[in-house]
Amino acid sequence: MGSCLVGDGHRPRLASRSRKRPVGAGAKHGMAFVDRLLAKLVHLRRGAEHEVLACWFGVDCSTIIHAISEVRPLLPALPRS
């Protein structure tokens, strides 16, 4: 079903109702992956608020919240120095 941010546990519920678009076919990211990762790292290391990061990256606060929550599960897989 392609790479979608919807967890596998939600797919049956989402697929059970009639939809205009397939699951995961909505709007794509407003930020590049590198920017999303940078936003998450700055948020973790400096405690920058979402509003500050949104201003810095020129996006809405909800975009920052989405980007940070999306990158969070990927961090444990990064190599440590």
mmCIF file of C-alpha atoms in Angstrom:
data_model
loop_
_atom_site.group_PDB
_atom_site.id
_atom_site.type_symbol
_atom_site.label_atom_id
_atom_site.label_comp_id
_atom_site.label_asym_id
_atom_site.label_seq_id
_atom_site.Cartn_x
_atom_site.Cartn_y
_atom_site.Cartn_z
ATOM 1 C CA MET A 1 0.000 0.000 0.000
ATOM 2 C CA GLY A 2 3.016 2.316 -0.298
ATOM 3 C CA SER A 3 4.709 4.294 2.413
ATOM 4 C CA CYS A 4 2.054 5.975 4.480
ATOM 5 C CA LEU A 5 2.199 7.585 7.891
ATOM 6 C CA VAL A 6 -0.954 5.804 9.000
ATOM 7 C CA GLY A 7 -0.162 2.957 11.387
ATOM 8 C CA ASP A 8 -1.096 -0.554 10.350
ATOM 9 C CA GLY A 9 -3.606 -0.779 13.178
ATOM 10 C CA HIS A 10 -5.674 2.040 11.672
ATOM 11 C CA ARG A 11 -5.723 0.732 8.094
ATOM 12 C CA PRO A 12 -8.740 -1.602 8.487
ATOM 13 C CA ARG A 13 -10.812 1.172 10.070
ATOM 14 C CA LEU A 14 -9.824 3.654 7.370
ATOM 15 C CA ALA A 15 -10.379 1.183 4.539
ATOM 16 C CA SER A 16 -13.828 0.179 5.834
ATOM 17 C CA ARG A 17 -15.509 3.475 4.944
ATOM 18 C CA SER A 18 -15.981 4.917 1.499
ATOM 19 C CA ARG A 19 -13.237 7.353 0.587
ATOM 20 C CA LYS A 20 -12.654 9.842 -2.202
ATOM 21 C CA ARG A 21 -8.922 9.099 -2.147
ATOM 22 C CA PRO A 22 -6.920 6.057 -1.092
ATOM 23 C CA VAL A 23 -5.365 5.989 2.387
ATOM 24 C CA GLY A 24 -2.145 8.038 2.343
ATOM 25 C CA ALA A 25 -2.973 9.980 -0.811
ATOM 26 C CA GLY A 26 -3.399 13.318 0.948
ATOM 27 C CA ALA A 27 -1.150 16.355 0.974
ATOM 28 C CA LYS A 28 2.575 15.683 1.135
ATOM 29 C CA HIS A 29 5.143 17.236 3.417
ATOM 30 C CA GLY A 30 5.761 20.963 3.488
ATOM 31 C CA MET A 31 9.340 20.372 4.681
ATOM 32 C CA ALA A 32 12.225 18.333 3.310
ATOM 33 C CA PHE A 33 13.388 15.391 5.425
ATOM 34 C CA VAL A 34 16.628 17.168 6.359
ATOM 35 C CA ASP A 35 14.632 20.155 7.626
ATOM 36 C CA ARG A 36 12.311 17.891 9.612
ATOM 37 C CA LEU A 37 15.286 16.158 11.187
ATOM 38 C CA LEU A 38 16.968 19.483 11.965
ATOM 39 C CA ALA A 39 13.770 20.802 13.552
ATOM 40 C CA LYS A 40 13.556 17.719 15.780
ATOM 41 C CA LEU A 41 17.211 17.926 16.821
ATOM 42 C CA VAL A 42 16.981 21.642 17.629
ATOM 43 C CA HIS A 43 13.802 20.975 19.570
ATOM 44 C CA LEU A 44 15.517 18.235 21.589
ATOM 45 C CA ARG A 45 18.876 19.932 22.182
ATOM 46 C CA ARG A 46 17.775 23.529 22.716
ATOM 47 C CA GLY A 47 14.173 23.133 23.783
ATOM 48 C CA ALA A 48 13.012 25.492 21.063
ATOM 49 C CA GLU A 49 9.270 25.996 21.077
ATOM 50 C CA HIS A 50 7.187 24.980 18.098
ATOM 51 C CA GLU A 51 6.317 28.595 17.321
ATOM 52 C CA VAL A 52 10.005 29.553 17.111
ATOM 53 C CA LEU A 53 10.801 26.616 14.838
ATOM 54 C CA ALA A 54 7.791 27.429 12.656
ATOM 55 C CA CYS A 55 9.045 30.979 12.228
ATOM 56 C CA TRP A 56 12.576 29.788 11.531
ATOM 57 C CA PHE A 57 11.487 27.306 8.840
ATOM 58 C CA GLY A 58 8.748 29.542 7.445
ATOM 59 C CA VAL A 59 5.922 27.060 8.003
ATOM 60 C CA ASP A 60 2.847 26.784 10.197
ATOM 61 C CA CYS A 61 3.143 25.544 13.771
ATOM 62 C CA SER A 62 1.071 22.460 12.950
ATOM 63 C CA THR A 63 3.594 21.539 10.237
ATOM 64 C CA ILE A 64 6.398 21.634 12.817
ATOM 65 C CA ILE A 65 4.400 19.498 15.248
ATOM 66 C CA HIS A 66 3.736 16.948 12.498
ATOM 67 C CA ALA A 67 7.385 16.966 11.355
ATOM 68 C CA ILE A 68 8.743 16.492 14.876
ATOM 69 C CA SER A 69 6.352 13.658 15.688
ATOM 70 C CA GLU A 70 7.156 11.948 12.390
ATOM 71 C CA VAL A 71 10.938 12.003 12.893
ATOM 72 C CA ARG A 72 10.805 10.911 16.557
ATOM 73 C CA PRO A 73 10.568 7.126 15.861
ATOM 74 C CA LEU A 74 13.587 7.297 13.532
ATOM 75 C CA LEU A 75 16.021 8.708 16.096
ATOM 76 C CA PRO A 76 16.822 5.484 18.014
ATOM 77 C CA ALA A 77 18.102 3.967 14.754
ATOM 78 C CA LEU A 78 20.723 6.695 14.258
ATOM 79 C CA PRO A 79 24.316 5.784 15.105
ATOM 80 C CA ARG A 80 25.714 7.324 18.275
ATOM 81 C CA SER A 81 29.167 8.810 18.427
#
